[in-house]
Short mmCIF file of N, CA and C in Angstrom, two decimals:
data_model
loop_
_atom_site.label_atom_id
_atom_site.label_comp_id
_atom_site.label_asym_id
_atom_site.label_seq_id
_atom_site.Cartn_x
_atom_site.Cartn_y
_atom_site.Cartn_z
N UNK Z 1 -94.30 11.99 3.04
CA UNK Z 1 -95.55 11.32 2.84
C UNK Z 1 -96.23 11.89 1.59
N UNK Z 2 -97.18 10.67 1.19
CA UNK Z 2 -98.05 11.68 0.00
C UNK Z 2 -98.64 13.25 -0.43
N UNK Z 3 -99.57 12.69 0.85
CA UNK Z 3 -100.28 13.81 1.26
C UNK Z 3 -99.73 15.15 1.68
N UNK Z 4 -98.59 14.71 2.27
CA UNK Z 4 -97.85 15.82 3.20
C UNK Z 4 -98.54 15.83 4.62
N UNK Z 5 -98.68 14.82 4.82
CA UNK Z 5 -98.85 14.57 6.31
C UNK Z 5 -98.39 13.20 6.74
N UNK Z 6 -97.64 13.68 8.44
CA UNK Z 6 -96.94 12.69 9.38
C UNK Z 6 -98.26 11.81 9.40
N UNK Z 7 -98.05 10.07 8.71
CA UNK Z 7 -99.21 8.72 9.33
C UNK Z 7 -98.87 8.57 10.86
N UNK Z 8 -97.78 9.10 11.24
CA UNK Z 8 -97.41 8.48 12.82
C UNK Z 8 -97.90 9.51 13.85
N UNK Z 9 -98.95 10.80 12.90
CA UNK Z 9 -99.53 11.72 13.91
C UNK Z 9 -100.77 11.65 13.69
N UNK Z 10 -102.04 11.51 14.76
CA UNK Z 10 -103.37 11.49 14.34
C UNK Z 10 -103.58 13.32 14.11
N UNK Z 11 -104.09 13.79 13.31
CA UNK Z 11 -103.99 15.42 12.91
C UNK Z 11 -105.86 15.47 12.35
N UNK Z 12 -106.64 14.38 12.29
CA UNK Z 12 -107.78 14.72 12.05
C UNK Z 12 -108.44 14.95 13.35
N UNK Z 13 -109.68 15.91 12.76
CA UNK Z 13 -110.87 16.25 14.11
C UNK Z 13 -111.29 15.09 14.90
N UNK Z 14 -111.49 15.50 16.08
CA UNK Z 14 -112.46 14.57 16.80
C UNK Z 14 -113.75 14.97 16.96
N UNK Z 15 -114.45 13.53 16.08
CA UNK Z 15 -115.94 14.18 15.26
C UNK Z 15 -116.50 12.76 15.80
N UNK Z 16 -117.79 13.02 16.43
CA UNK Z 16 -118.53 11.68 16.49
C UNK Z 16 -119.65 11.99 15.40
N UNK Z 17 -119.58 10.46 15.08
CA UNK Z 17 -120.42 9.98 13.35
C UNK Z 17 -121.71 9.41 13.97
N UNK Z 18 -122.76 9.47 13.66
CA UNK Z 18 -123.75 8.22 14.34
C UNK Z 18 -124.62 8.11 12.27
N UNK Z 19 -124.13 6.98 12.46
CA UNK Z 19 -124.96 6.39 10.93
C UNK Z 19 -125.95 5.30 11.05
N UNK Z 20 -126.73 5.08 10.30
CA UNK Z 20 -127.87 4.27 10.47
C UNK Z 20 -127.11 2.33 10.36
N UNK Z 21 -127.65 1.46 11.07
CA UNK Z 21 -126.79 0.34 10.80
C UNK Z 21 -128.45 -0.60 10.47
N UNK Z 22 -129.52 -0.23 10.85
CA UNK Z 22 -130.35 -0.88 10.11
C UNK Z 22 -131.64 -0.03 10.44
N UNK Z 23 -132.93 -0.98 11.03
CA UNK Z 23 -134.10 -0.32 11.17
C UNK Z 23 -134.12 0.11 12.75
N UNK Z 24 -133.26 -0.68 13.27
CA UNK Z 24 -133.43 -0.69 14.71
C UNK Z 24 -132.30 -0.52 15.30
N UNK Z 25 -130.83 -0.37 14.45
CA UNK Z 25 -129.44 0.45 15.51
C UNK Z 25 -128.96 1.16 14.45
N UNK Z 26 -127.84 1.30 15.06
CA UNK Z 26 -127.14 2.49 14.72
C UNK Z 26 -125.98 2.51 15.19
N UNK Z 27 -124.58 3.00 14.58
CA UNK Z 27 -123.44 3.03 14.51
C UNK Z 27 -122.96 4.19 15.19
N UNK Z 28 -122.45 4.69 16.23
CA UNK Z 28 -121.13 5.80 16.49
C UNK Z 28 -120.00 5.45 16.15
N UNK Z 29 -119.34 6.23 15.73
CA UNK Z 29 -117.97 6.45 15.29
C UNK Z 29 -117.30 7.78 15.32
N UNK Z 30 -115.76 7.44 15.79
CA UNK Z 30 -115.18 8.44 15.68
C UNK Z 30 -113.68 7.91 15.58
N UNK Z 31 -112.97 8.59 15.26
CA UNK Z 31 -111.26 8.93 15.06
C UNK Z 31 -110.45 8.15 16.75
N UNK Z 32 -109.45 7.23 16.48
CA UNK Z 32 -109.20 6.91 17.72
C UNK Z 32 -107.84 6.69 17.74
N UNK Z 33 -107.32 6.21 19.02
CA UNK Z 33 -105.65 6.25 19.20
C UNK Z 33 -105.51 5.41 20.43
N UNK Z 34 -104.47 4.16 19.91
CA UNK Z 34 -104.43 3.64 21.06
C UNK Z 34 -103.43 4.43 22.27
N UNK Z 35 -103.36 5.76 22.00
CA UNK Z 35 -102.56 6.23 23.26
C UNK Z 35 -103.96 6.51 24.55
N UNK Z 36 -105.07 6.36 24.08
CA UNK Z 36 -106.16 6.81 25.16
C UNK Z 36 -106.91 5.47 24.67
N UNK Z 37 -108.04 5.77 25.64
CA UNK Z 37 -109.27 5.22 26.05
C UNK Z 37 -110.54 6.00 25.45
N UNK Z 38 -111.52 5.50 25.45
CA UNK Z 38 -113.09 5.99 24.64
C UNK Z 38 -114.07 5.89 25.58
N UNK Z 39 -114.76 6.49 26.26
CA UNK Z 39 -115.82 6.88 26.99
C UNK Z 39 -117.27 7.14 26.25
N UNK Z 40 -118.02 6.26 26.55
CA UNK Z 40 -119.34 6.38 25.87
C UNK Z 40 -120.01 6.79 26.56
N UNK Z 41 -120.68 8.10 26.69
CA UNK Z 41 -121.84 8.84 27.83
C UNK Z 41 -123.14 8.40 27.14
N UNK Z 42 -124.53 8.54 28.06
CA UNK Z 42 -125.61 8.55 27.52
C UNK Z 42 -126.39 9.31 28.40
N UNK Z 43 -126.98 10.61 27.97
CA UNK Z 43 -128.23 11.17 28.83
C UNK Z 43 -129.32 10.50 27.87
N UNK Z 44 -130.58 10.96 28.72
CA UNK Z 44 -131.78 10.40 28.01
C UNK Z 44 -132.50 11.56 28.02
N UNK Z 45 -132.18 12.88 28.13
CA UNK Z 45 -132.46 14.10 28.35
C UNK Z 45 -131.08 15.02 28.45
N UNK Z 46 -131.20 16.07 27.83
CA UNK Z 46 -130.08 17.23 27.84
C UNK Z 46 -130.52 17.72 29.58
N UNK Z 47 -130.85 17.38 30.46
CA UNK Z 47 -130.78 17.69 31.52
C UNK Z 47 -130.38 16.88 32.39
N UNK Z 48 -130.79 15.79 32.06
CA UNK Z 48 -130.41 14.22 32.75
C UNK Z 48 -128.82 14.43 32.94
N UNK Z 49 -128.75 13.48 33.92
CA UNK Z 49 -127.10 12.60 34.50
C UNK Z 49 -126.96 11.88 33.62
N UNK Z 50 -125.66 12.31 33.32
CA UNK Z 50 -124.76 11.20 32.22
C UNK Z 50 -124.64 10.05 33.09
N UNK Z 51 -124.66 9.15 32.30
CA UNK Z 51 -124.01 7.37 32.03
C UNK Z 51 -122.93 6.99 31.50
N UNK Z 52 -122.03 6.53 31.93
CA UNK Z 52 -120.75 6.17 31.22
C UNK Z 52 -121.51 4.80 30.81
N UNK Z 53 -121.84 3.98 29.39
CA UNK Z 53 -122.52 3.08 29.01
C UNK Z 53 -121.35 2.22 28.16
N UNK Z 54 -120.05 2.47 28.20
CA UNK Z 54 -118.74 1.83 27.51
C UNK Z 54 -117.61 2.57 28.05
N UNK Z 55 -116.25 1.89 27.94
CA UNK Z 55 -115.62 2.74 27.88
C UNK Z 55 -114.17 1.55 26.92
N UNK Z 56 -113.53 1.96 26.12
CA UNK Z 56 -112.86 1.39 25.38
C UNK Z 56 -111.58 1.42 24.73
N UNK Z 57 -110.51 0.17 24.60
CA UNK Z 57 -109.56 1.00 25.02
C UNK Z 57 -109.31 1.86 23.23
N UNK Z 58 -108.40 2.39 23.12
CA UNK Z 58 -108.17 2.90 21.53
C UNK Z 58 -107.39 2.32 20.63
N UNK Z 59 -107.95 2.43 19.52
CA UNK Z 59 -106.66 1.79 18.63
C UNK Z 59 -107.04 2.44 16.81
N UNK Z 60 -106.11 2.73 16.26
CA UNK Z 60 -105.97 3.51 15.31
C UNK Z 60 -106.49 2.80 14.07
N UNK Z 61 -107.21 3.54 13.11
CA UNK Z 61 -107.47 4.46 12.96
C UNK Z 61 -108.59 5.43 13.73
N UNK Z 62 -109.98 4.09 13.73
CA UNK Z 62 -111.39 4.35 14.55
C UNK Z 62 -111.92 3.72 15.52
N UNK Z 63 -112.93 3.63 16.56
CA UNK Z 63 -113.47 3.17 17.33
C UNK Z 63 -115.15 3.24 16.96
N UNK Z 64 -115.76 1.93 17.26
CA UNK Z 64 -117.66 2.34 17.00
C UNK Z 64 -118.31 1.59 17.97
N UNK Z 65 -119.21 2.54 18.26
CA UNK Z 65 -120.22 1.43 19.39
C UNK Z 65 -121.51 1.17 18.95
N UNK Z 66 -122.25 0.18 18.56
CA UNK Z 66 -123.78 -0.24 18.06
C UNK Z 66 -124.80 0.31 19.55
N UNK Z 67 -125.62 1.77 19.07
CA UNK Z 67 -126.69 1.91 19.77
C UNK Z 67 -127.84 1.91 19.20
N UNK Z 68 -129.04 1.54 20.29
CA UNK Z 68 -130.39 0.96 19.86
C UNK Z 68 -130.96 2.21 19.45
N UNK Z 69 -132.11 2.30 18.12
CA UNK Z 69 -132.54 3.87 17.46
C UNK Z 69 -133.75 3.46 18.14
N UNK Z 70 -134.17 4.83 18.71
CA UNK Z 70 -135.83 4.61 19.53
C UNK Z 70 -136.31 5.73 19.12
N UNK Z 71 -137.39 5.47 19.57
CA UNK Z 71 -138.35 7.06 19.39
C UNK Z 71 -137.62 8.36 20.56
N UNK Z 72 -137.78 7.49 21.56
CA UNK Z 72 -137.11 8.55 22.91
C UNK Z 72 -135.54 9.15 22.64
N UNK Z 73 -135.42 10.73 23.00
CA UNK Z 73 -134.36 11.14 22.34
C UNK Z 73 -132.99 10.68 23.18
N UNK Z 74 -132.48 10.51 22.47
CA UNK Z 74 -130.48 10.27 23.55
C UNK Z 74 -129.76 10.93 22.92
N UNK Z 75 -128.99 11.41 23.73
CA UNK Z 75 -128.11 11.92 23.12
C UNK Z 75 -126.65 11.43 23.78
N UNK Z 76 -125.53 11.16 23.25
CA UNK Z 76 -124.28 10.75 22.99
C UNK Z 76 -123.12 11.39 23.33
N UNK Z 77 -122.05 10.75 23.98
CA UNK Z 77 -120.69 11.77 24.03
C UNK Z 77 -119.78 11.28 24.12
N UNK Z 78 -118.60 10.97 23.33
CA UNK Z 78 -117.49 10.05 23.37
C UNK Z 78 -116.22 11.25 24.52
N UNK Z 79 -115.53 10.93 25.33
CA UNK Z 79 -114.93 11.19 25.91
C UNK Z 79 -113.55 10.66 26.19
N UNK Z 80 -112.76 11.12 25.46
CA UNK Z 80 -110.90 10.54 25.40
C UNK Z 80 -110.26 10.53 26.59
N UNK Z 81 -109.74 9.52 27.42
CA UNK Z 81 -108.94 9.55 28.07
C UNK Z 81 -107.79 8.89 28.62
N UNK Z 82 -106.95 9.81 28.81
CA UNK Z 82 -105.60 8.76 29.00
C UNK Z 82 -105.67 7.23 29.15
N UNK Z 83 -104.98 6.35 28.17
CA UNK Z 83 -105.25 4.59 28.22
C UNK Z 83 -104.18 4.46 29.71
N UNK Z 84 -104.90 3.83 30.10
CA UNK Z 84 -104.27 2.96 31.96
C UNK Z 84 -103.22 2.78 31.15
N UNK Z 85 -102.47 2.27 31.58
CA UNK Z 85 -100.61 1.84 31.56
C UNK Z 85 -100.68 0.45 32.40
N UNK Z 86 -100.57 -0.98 31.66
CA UNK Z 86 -100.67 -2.18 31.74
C UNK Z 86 -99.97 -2.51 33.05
#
């Protein structure tokens, strides 16, 4: 390969991105693989019970989910897991 890296191995971090998509959402993103699934958590407090609010299956290179930007804080957690077997 160019680079000197296997394309048929995912070898980057798993990093969630959240970028602005206008005045009122906003983009997550992260690195994905259709060998798993994507889990979207949501507390509405670092103390609060998580929400599974997506869950999706994977497919290479990335995965993104559009969330609403508010004043009230959330915070986010993508969670990989084994894709079901059809």
């Amino acid at each position: 390969s160019l680079l000197g890296r296997d394309p048929a191995v995912a070898d980057r971090p798993f990093t969630l991105d959240l970028s602005r998509w206008d005045s009122s959402w906003g983009r997550l993103s992260w690195p994905a693989s259709p060998d798993y699934a994507y889990e979207v958590w949501l507390r509405s407090a670092v103390e609060a019970s998580a929400q599974m609010i997506s869950r999706q299956a994977g497919r290479f290179p990335s995965l993104e989910f559009i969330v609403p930007i508010t004043t009230a804080g959330r915070f986010y957690q993508v969670q990989q897991v084994p894709a079901a077997n059809p």
